[in-house]
Phi, psi and omega in degrees: 000146178263135177233165174257131175256133181225134174255122181269154176077022182282127178292151177303140178083002181281154172245146180248130179254110185262130177240100187278351176255352182067018186258004180094359179263123176288121182263333182201145175241130178231159176261357180243152185277005179236147181206143174281148180219129178272111183283131175265158174296145179097201186258135175213144176250145178234128177243147177220138174242137178258120181250134174236110188069233182256016180230153177273123180258344178194161176207157176212158177217129176234164175238143173241127179241101186260115181218138182289345185259316186233140168244127181216131181217158183237134170242148182229132173233143184271138178257167179295338181275000179094355178269176182231131173267126181245132176238129177243126180241127176250122177239126183268148174249001180226170173291124191224137174249150172051056176299143182216154177227136171232123179245127177278136184267127178306140181306131178084350180268161178232162187232143171227118178285126181250343173206107183276354178059023180090006179278158165267129184222162173216151180241128175217236172290342176223163172261116181245128179228139178223141179252129177276067186228160170247122180250149178248160181310128183096343177286155179215159173232153183227140176234130178237135177212162176255134174256127176254123185300148174259212182297322181267139182286320183263145179215151177257134179257140179209147178185179179217163174235154183208171176177180179247117183254191182300333182250020179110201185288137177242135174220132176225150177282153184277132176266181179101213184295138178235351181226135169234145353282000000 
């Protein structure tokens, strides 16, 4: 499927350097903040750098996880206290039992669950949450937590969602924000 990618807040005269593999190779340079992108099945990362003249003024990295059974994405917002509020939404496209989310916690960072959405969860090296639910196509569950920075300011987020569908266990990587701040 083709989607549109848009970077907001781009200053006039900027160029955008798009890396569609997330591997550090610039695949396309544009003068506009929007571009069409053909989504492949599976997990892919997209990075973009905003250049003004000869300097990088901003950058972002997102993940797209395209799966016919599950859609799962993460949003991150920065708080005034220096922490980050993370929301993970799992939406099923199939009949699903025992939806679950596992988020890996960046080394040295800590987590506080603020809305478990009815899940049973535990926090160790990862945040693991499972819902004792049966979901139907279009149903979703949400998990919200606060990330408190550790020694390093920047951190990479990674995780997966799973459940049991008509053909057995399904697992997909979480799309959306992958780097904070």
